[in-house]
Coordinates of C-alpha atoms and ligand atoms in Angstrom, one line a residue:
X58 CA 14.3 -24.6 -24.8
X59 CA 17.8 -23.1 -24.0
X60 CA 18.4 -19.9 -22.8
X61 CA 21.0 -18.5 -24.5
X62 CA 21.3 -14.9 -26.8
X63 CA 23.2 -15.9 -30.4
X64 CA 25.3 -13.5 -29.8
X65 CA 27.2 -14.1 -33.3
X66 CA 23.8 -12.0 -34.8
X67 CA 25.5 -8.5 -33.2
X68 CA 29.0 -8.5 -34.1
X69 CA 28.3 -5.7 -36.4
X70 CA 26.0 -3.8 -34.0
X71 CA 26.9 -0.9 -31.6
X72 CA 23.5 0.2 -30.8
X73 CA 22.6 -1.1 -27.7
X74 CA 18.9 -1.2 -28.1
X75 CA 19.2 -2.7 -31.6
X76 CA 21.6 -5.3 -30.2
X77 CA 18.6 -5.7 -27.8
X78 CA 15.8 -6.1 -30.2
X79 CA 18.0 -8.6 -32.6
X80 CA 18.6 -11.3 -29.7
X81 CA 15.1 -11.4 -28.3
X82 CA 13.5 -11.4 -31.4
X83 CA 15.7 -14.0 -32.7
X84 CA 15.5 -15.8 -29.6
X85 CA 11.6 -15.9 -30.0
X86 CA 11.9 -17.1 -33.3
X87 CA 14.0 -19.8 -32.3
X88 CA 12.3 -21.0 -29.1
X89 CA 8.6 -19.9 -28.7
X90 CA 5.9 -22.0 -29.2
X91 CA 2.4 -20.5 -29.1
X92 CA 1.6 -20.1 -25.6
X93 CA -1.9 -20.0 -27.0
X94 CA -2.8 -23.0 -28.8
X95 CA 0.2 -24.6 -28.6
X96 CA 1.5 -24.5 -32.3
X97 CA 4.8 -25.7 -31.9
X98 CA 6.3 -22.3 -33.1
X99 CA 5.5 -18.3 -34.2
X100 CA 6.1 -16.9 -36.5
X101 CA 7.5 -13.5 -37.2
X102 CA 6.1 -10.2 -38.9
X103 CA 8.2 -8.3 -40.8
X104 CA 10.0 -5.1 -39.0
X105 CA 7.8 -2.6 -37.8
X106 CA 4.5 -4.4 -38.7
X107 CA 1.4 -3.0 -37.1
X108 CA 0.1 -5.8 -36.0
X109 CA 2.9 -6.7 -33.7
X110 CA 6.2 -9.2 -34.1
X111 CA 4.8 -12.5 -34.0
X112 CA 2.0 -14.1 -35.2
X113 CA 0.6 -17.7 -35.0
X114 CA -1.0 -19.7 -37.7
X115 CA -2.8 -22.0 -35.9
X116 CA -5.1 -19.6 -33.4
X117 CA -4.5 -16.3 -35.7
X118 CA -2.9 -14.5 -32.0
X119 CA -0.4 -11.8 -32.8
X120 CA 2.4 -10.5 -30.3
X121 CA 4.0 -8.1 -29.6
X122 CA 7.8 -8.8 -27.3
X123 CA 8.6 -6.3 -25.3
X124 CA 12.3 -7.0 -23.4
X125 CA 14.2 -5.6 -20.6
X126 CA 18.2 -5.9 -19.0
X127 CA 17.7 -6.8 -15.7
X128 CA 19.2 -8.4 -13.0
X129 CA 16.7 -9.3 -10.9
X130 CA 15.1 -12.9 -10.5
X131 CA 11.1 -10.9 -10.3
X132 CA 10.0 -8.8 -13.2
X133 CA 10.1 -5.5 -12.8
X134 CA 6.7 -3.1 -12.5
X135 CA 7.3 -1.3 -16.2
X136 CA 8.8 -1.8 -19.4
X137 CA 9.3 1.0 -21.7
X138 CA 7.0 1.5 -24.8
X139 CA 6.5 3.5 -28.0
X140 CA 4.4 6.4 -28.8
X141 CA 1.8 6.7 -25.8
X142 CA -1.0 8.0 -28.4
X143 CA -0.4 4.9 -30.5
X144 CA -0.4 2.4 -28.1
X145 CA -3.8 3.7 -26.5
X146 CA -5.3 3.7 -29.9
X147 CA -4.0 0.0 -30.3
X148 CA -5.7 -1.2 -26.9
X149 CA -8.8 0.7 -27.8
X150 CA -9.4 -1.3 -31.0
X151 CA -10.2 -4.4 -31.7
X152 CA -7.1 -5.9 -32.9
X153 CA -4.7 -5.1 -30.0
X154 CA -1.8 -7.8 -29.6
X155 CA -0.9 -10.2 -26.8
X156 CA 2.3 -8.6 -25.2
X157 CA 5.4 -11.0 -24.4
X158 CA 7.3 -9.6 -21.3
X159 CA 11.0 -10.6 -21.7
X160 CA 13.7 -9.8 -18.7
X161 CA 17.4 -11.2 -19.7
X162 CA 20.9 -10.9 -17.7
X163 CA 23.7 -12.4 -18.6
X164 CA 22.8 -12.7 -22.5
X165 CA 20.4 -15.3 -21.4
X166 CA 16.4 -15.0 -21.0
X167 CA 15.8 -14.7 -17.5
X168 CA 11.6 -14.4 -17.5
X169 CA 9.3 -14.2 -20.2
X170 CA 5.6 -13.8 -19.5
X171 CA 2.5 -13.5 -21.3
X172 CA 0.1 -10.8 -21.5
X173 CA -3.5 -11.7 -23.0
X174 CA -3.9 -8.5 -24.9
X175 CA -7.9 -8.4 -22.9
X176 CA -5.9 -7.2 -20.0
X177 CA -4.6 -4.3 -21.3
X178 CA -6.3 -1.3 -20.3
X179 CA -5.8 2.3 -20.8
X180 CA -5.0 3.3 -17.2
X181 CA -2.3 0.8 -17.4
X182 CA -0.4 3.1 -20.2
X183 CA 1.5 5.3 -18.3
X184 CA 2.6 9.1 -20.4
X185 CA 6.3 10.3 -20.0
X186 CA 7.3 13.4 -20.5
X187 CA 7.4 14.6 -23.4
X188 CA 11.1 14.8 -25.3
X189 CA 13.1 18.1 -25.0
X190 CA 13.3 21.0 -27.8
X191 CA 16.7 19.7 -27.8
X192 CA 15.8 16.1 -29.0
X193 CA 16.2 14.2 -31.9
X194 CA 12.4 14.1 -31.8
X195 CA 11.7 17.1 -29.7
X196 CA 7.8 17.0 -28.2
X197 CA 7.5 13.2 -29.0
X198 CA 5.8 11.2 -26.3
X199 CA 6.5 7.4 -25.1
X200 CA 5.1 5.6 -22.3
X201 CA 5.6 3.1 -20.0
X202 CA 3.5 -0.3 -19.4
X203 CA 2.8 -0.6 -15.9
X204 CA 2.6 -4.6 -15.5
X205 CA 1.8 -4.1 -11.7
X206 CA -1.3 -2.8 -12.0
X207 CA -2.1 -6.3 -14.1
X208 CA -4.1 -9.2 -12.1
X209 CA -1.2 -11.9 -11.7
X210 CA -4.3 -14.3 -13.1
X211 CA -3.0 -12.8 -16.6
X212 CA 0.8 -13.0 -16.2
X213 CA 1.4 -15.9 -17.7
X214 CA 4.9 -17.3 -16.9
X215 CA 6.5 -18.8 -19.7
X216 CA 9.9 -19.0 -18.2
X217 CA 10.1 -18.1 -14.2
X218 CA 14.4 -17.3 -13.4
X219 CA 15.0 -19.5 -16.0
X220 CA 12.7 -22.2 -15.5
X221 CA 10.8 -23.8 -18.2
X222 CA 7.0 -24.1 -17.2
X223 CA 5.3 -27.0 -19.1
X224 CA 3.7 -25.9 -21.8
X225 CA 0.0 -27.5 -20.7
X226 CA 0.3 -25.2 -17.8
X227 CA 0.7 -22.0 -19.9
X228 CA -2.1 -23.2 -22.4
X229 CA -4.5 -23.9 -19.3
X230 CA -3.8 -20.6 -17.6
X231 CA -4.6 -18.6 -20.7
X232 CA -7.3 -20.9 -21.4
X233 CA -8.8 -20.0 -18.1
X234 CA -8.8 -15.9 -18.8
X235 CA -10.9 -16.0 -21.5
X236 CA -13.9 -15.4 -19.8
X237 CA -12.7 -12.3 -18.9
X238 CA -12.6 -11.0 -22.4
X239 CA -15.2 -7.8 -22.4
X240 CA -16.6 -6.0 -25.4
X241 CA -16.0 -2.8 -24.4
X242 CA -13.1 -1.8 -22.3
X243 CA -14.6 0.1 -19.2
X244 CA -16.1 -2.5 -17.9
X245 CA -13.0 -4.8 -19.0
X246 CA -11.0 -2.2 -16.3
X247 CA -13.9 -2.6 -13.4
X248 CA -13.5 -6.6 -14.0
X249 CA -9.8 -6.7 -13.7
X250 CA -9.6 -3.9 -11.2
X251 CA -11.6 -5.9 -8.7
X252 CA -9.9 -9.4 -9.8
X253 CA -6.7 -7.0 -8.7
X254 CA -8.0 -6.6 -5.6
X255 CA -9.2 -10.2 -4.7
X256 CA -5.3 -11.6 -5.5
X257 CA -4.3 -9.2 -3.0
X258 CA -6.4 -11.1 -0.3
X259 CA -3.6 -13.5 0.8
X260 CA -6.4 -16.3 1.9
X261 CA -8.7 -18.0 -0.5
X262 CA -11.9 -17.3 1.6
X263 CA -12.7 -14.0 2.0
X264 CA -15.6 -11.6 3.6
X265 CA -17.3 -9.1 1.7
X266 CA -16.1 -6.2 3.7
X267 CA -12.2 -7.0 3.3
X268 CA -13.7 -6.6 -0.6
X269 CA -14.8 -2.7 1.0
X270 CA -11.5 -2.3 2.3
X271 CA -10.4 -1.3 -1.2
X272 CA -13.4 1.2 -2.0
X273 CA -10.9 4.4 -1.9
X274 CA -8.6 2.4 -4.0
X275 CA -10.6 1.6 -6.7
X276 CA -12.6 5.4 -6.4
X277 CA -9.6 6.8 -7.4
X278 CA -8.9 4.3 -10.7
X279 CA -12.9 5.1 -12.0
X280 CA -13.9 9.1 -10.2
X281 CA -16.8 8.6 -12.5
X282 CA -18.8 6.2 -9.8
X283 CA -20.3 7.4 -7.0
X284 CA -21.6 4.1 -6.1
X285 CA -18.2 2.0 -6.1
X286 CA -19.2 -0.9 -3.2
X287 CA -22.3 -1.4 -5.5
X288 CA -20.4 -2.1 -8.6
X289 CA -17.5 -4.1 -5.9
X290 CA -20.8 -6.6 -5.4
X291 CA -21.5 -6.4 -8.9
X292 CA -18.1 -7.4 -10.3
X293 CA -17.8 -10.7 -7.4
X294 CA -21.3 -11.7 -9.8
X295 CA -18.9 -11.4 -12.5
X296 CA -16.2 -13.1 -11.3
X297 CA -18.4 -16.0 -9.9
X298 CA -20.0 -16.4 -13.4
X299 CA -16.3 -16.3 -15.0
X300 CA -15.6 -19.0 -12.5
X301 CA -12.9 -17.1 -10.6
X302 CA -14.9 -17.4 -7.3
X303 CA -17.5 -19.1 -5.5
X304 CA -20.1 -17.0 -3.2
X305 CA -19.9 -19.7 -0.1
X306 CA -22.7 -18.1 2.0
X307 CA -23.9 -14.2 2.1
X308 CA -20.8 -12.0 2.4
X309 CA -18.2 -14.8 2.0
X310 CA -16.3 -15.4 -0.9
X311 CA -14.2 -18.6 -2.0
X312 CA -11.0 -18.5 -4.5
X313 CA -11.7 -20.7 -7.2
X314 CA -7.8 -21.7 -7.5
Ligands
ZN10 ZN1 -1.6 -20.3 -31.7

């Protein structure tokens, strides 16, 4: 893998976020294997396709790249999107794609991360403000995809500051979140909602009530639920049964990695 932009593509180009869109794409094309099942490339949709930018042969997984200039070695918390009613519709169906998180500097990929698309929720899909009369498109709406708010269990480095990773680490790691798939995506949000809050334990053992600690937290993501430390206890269950923890005694709680 190398991580250089062909800049030779965008001679012709003086649209920034086109020039954008033709290196990372091509780059993709060039370098990506399927992060997935491990095909030893993807391949890519036609412009503007539906279903995403990339799509793999071997495990039928479509992508969708989403890129950003940045100079900093961590990703940053949101990457611009497209139309915000769109983009909810697409995560609310059954055919949503796995997002690929690119950050470049330098002409160079920098970090590129995976997003299983089953950790895409629709509190995660933040509304902007909708375009001025004076606008090309005046009342359109976009959003942003806040990344944050994602379990790091399901960012799934591909390249870290321009480090490979081995590919049999990126296969394993999304290997290992597909338990967490859900039919239906409310309860998908209280799963990865508390998984959120478990990675922000620092230690690997952890008490029941440090789980409590978050109860305003995660009252304010679901207002629906008067009876959040119940479904807190309920959601450990499912995270022991997804094999993401293991109940050592009443009350304590083990990481599983
Ligand atoms: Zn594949």
């Amino acid at each position: 893998m190398t991580f250089e932009f062909n800049l030779e593509l965008i001679e012709t180009y003086r649209n920034n976020s086109q020039k954008s869109r033709i290196l990372t794409e091509d780059w993709v094309e060039r370098n990506l294997y399927c992060p997935i099942c491990g095909k030893k490339y993807v391949d890519r949709y036609e412009n503007n396709h539906p279903a995403g930018d990339f799509y793999c042969t071997g495990c039928s997984s479509d992508f969708e790249l989403k890129s950003k200039k940045s100079n900093s070695a961590k990703m940053p918390k949101r990457f611009n999107d497209g139309a915000y009613a769109t983009m909810i519709s697409r995560i609310t169906s059954s055919r949503n794609p796995n997002f690929l998180f690119m950050t470049y500097k330098n002409n160079a990929v920098a970090n590129l991360i995976l997003i299983p698309n089953h950790f895409f929720t629709p509190e995660i899909i933040i509304k902007r403000k909708p375009l001025g009369p004076n606008a090309r498109r005046a009342g359109w709406v976009s959003c942003n995809i806040d990344i944050s708010s994602i379990p790091d269990s399901g960012k799934i480095f591909i390249v870290k500051d321009q480090i490979e990773i081995d590919h049999e680490t990126v296969i394993s790691s999304y290997a290992r979140t597909k338990s967490l798939k859900t039919v239906n995506v409310e309860s998908r949000g209280w799963l990865l909602d508390t998984l959120l809050c478990v990675e922000k334990i620092p230690s690997k053992d952890f008490m029941l009530d440090q789980m409590y600690a978050f109860e305003n937290e995660l009252k304010a993501k679901h207002p629906e639920n008067n009876f959040v430390k119940d479904k807190i206890r309920q959601q450990l269950q499912n995270l022991r049964d997804k094999g993401f923890i293991e109940f050592v005694s009443p009350g304590h709680y083990r990481k599983t990695t």
